mmCIF file of C-alpha atoms and ligand atoms in Angstrom:
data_model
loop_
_atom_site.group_PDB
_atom_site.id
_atom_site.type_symbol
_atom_site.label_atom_id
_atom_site.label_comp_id
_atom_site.label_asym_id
_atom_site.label_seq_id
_atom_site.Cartn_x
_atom_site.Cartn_y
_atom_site.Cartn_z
ATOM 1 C CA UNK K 1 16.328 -7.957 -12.606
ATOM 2 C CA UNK K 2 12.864 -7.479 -13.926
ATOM 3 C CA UNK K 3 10.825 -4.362 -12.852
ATOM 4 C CA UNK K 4 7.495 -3.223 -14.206
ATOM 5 C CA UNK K 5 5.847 -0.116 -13.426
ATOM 6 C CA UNK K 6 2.145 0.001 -13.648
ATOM 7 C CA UNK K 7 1.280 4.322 -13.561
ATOM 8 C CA UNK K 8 -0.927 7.345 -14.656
ATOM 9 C CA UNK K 9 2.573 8.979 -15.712
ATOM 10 C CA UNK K 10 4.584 6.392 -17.245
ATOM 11 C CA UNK K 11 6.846 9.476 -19.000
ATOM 12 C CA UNK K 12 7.910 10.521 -15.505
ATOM 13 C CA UNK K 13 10.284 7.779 -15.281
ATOM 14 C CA UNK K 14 12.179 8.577 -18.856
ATOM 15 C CA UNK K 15 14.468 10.785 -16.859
ATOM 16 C CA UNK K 16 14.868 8.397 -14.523
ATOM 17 C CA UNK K 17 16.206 5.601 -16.187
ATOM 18 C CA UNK K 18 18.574 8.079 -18.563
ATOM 19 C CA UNK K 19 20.855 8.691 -15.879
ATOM 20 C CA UNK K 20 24.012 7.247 -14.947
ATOM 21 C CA UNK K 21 23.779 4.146 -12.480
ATOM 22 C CA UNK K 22 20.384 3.338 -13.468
ATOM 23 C CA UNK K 23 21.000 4.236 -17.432
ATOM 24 C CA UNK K 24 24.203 1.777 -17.178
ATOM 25 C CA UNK K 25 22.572 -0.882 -15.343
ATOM 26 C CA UNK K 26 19.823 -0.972 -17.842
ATOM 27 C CA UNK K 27 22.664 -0.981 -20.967
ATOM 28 C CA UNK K 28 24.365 -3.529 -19.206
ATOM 29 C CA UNK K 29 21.173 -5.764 -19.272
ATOM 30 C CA UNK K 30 21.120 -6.250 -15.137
ATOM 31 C CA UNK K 31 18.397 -4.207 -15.496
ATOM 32 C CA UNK K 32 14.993 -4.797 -17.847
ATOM 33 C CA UNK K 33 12.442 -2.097 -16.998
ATOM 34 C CA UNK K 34 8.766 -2.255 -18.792
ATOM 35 C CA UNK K 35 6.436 0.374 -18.693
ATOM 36 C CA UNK K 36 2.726 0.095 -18.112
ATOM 37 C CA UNK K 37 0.474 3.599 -19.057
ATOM 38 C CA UNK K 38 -2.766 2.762 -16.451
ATOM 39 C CA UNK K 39 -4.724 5.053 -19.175
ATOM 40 C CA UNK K 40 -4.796 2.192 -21.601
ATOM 41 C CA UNK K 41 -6.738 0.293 -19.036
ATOM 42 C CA UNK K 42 -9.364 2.767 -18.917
ATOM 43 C CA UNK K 43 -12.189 1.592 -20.956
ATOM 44 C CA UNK K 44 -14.913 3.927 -20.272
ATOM 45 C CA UNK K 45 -15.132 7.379 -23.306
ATOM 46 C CA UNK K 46 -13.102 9.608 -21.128
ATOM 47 C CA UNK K 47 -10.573 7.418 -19.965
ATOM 48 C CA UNK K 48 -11.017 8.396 -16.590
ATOM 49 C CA UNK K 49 -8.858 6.708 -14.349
ATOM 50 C CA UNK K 50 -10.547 8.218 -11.135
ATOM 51 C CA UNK K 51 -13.313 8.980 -8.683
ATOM 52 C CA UNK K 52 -14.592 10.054 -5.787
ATOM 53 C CA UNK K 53 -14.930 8.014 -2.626
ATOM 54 C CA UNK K 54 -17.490 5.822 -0.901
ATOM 55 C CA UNK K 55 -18.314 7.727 2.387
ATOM 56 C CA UNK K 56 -17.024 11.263 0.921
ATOM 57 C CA UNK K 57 -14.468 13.305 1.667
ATOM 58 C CA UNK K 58 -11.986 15.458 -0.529
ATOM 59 C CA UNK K 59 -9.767 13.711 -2.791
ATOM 60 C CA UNK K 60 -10.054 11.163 -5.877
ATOM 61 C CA UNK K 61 -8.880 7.224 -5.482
ATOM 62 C CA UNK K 62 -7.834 6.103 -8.968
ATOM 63 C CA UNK K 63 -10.663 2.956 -10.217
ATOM 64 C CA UNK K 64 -10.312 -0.562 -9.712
ATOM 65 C CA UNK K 65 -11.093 -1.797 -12.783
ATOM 66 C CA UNK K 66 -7.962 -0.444 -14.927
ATOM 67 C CA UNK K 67 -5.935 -1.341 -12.302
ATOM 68 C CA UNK K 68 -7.169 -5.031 -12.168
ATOM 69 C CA UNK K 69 -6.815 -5.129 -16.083
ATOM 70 C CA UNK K 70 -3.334 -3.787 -16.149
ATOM 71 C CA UNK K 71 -2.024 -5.811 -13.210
ATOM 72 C CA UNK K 72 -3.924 -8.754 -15.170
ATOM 73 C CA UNK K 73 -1.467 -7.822 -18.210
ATOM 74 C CA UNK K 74 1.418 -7.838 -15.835
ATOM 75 C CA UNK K 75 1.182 -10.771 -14.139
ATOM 76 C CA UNK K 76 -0.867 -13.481 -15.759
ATOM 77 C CA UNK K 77 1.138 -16.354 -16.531
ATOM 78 C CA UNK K 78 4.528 -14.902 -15.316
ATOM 79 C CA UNK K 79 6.414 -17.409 -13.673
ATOM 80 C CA UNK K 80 7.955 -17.143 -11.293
ATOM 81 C CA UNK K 81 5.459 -14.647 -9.868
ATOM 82 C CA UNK K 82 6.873 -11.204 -9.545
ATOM 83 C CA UNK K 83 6.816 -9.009 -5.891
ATOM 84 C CA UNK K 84 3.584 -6.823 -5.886
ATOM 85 C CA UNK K 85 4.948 -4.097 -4.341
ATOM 86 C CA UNK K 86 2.616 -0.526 -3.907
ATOM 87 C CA UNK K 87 4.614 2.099 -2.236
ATOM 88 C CA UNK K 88 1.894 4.128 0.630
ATOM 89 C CA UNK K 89 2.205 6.532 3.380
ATOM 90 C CA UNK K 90 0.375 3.596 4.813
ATOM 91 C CA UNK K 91 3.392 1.258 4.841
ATOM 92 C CA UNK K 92 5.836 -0.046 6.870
ATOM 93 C CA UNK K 93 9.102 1.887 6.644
ATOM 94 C CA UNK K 94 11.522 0.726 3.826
ATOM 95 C CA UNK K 95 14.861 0.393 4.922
ATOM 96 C CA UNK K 96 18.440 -0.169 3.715
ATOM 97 C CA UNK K 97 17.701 -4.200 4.811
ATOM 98 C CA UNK K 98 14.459 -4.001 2.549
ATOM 99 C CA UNK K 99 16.324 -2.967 -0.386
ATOM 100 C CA UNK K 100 19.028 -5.450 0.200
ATOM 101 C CA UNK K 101 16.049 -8.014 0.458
ATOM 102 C CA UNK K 102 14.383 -6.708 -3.085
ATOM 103 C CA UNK K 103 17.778 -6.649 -4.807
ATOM 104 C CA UNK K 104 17.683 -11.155 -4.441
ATOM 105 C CA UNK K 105 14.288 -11.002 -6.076
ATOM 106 C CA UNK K 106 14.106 -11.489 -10.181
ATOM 107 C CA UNK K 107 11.002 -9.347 -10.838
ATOM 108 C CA UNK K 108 9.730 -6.423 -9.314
ATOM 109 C CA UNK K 109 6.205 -4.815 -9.852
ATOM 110 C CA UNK K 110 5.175 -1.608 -9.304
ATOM 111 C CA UNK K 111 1.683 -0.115 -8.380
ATOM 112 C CA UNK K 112 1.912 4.055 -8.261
ATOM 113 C CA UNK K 113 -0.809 5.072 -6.469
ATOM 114 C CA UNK K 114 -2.334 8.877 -7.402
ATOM 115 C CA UNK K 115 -4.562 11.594 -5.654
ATOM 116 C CA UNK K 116 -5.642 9.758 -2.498
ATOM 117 C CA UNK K 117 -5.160 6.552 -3.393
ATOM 118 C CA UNK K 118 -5.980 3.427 -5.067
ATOM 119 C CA UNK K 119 -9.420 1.256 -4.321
ATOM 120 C CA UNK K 120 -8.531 -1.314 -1.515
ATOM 121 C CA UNK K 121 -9.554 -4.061 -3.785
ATOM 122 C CA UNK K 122 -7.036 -3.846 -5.773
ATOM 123 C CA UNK K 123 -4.470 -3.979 -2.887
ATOM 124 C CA UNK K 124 -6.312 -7.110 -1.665
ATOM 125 C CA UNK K 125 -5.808 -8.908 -4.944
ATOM 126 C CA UNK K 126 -2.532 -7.750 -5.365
ATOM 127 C CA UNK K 127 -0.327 -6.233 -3.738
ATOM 128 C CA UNK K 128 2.578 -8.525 -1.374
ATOM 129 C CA UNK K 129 4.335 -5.182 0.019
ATOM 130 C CA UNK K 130 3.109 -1.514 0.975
ATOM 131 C CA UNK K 131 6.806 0.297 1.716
ATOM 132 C CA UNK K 132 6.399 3.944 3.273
ATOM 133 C CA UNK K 133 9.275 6.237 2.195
ATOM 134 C CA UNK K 134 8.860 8.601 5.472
ATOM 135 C CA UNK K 135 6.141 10.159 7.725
ATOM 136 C CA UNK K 136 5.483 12.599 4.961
ATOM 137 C CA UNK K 137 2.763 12.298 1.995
ATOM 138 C CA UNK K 138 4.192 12.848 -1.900
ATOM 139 C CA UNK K 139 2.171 13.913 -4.841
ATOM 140 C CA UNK K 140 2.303 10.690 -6.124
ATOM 141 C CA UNK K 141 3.864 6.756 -6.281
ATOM 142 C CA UNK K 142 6.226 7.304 -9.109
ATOM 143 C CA UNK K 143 8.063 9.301 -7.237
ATOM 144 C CA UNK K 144 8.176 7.024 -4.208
ATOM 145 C CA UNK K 145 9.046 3.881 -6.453
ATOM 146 C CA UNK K 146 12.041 5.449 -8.034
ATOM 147 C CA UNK K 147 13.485 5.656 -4.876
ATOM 148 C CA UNK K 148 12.994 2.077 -4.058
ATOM 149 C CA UNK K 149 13.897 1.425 -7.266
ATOM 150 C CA UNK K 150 17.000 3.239 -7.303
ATOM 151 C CA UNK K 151 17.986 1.640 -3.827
ATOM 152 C CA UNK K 152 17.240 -1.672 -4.982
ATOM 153 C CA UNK K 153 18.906 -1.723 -8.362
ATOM 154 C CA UNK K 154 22.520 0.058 -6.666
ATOM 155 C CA UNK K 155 22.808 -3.143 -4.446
ATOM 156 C CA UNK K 156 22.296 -5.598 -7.765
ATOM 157 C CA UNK K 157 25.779 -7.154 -8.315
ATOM 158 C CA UNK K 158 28.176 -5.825 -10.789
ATOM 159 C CA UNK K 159 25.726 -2.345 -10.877
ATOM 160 C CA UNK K 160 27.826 -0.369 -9.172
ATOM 161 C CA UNK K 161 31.531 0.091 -9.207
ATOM 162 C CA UNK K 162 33.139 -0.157 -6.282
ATOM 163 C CA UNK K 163 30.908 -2.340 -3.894
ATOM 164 C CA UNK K 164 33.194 -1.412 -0.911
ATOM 165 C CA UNK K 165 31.790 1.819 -1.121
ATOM 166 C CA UNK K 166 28.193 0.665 -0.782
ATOM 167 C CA UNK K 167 29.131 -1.725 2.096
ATOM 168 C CA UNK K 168 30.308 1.394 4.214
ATOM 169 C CA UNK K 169 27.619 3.083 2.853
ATOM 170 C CA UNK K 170 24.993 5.008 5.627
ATOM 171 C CA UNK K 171 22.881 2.803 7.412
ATOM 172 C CA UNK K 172 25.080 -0.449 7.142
ATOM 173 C CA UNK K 173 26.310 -1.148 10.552
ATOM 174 C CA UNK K 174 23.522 0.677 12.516
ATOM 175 C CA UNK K 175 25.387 3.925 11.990
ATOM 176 C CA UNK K 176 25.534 6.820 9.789
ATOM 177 C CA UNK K 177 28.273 7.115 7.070
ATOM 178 C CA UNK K 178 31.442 9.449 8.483
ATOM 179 C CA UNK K 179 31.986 12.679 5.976
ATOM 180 C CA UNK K 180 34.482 12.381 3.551
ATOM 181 C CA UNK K 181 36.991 15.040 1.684
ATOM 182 C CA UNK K 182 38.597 14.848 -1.712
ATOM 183 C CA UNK K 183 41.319 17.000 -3.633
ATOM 184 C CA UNK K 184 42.230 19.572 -3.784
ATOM 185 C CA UNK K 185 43.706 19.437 0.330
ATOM 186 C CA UNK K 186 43.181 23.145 0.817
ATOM 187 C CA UNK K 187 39.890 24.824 -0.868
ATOM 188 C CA UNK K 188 38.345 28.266 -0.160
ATOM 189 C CA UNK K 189 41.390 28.260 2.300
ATOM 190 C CA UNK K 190 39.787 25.471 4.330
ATOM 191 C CA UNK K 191 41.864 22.375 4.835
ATOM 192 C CA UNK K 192 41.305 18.255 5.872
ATOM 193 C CA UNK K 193 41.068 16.488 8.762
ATOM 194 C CA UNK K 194 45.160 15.441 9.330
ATOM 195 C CA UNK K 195 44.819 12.171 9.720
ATOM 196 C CA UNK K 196 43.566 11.333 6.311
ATOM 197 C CA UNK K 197 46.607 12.423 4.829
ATOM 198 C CA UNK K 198 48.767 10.050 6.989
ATOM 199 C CA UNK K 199 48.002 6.685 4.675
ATOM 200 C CA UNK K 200 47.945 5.249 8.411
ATOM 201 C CA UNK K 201 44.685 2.436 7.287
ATOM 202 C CA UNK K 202 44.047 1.468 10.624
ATOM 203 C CA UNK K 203 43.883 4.604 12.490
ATOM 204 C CA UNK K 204 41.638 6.089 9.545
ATOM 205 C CA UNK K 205 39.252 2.892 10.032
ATOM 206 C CA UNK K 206 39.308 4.286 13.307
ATOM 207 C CA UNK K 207 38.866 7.804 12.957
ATOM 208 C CA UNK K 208 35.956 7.229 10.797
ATOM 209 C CA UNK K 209 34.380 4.749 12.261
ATOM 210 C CA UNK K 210 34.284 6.836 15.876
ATOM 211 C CA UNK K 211 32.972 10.030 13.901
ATOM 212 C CA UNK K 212 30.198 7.707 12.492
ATOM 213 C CA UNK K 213 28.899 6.666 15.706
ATOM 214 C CA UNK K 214 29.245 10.453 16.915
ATOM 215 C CA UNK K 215 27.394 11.625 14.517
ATOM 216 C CA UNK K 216 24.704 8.805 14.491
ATOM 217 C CA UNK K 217 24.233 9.678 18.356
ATOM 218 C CA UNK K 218 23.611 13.280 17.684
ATOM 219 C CA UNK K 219 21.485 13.094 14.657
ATOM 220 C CA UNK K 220 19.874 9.972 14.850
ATOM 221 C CA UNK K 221 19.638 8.281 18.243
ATOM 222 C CA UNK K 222 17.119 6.165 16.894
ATOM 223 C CA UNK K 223 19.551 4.314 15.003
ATOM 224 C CA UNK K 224 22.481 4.105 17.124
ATOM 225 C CA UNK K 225 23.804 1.576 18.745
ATOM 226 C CA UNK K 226 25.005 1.566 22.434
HETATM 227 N N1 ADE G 301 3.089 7.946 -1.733
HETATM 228 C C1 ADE G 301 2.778 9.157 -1.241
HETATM 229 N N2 ADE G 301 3.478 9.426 -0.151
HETATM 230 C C2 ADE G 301 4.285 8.349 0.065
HETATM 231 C C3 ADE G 301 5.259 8.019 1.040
HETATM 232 N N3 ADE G 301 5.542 8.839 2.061
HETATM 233 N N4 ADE G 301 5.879 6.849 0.943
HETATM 234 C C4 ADE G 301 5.586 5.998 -0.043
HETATM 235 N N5 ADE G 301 4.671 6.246 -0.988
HETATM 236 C C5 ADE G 301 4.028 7.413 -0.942
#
């Protein structure tokens, strides 16, 4: 998979993609990430990438006019055409079934917004998805498209080990993941639940699958499944 990121901060995502899953996947050559610094869009003397708002109010919207030149950069002539996608407290919620969606795509693009915003034109032109992490506001997009780009690139096949483990991942059946123990069988003089000691598959299947859906009924009703 593709991804470009189109940002004020472009450095923020160095530690990002020098970790582990992401920092193999990108070794490995399932993942090709390309960094776009909005700054070098700004034409004016001071670079500013900025301003304040039509119809006041506190808080900057970053220009149009970089962004249309750097998303010009991105795109023009790319075929096939990449997924726009601008991550928003405006969005719709992304979801476990979103990232499994994003992970059959080829190319990703990313649009970080900053400070309150980014000029609806530029959305209009744009951008084919606005995801919402949460009902919460971050400082900024680059933070919210790591996430999505973490989700996405975990589901890409071959990324991660043991694929098992993402199928019974949280979320995948309309229920929570069940909590899970590993060596040593007694720590701070606390010990396991029995029955994953007994190497008994099915009633383990069982046992976790029926503290899932207890636990998704206590914590998230929202998500649980009659
Ligand atoms: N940018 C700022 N806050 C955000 C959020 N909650 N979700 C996605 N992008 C954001």
């Amino acid at each position: 998979m593709r991804v470009d990121i189109v940002s004020l901060f472009p450095s923020f995502f160095n530690s990002i993609f020098d970790q582990s899953i992401l920092r193999r996947a990108c070794e490995s050559g399932k993942l090709e990430v390309k960094l776009y610094d909005l700054r070098g869009y700004c034409t004016d003397k001071h670079h500013q990438a900025d301003d304040y708002r039509f119809g006041g109010g506190a808080g900057m919207l970053l220009k149009p006019e970089p962004c249309h030149r750097a998303l010009e950069a991105v795109l023009t002539g790319v075929r096939p055409t990449p997924l726009v996608i601008f991550p928003t407290p405006q969005g719709i919620p992304f979801t476990q079934d979103i990232a499994d969606e994003l992970a059959r795509e080829l190319h990703l693009v990313f649009l970080c917004g900053h400070y309150k915003g980014i000029d609806q034109r530029v959305i209009d032109r744009w951008v084919d998805r606005e995801y919402s992490l949460g009902d919460y506001v971050l400082t900024g997009g680059e933070l919210a498209s790591s996430v999505i780009i973490d989700a996405v690139v975990r589901m890409l096949p071959g990324v991660l080990g043991d694929l098992d483990s993402a199928l019974g991942d949280s979320f995948r059946k309309g229920r929570l993941d069940s909590p899970h123990w590993t060596r040593p069988e007694t720590c701070a003089g606390v010990g396991i639940p029995g029955i994953l000691k007994g190497g008994h598959h099915k009633n383990i299947e069982r046992w976790r699958r029926l503290t899932a859906e207890f636990l998704t009924a206590a914590r998230r009703p929202d998500i649980s499944r009659k």
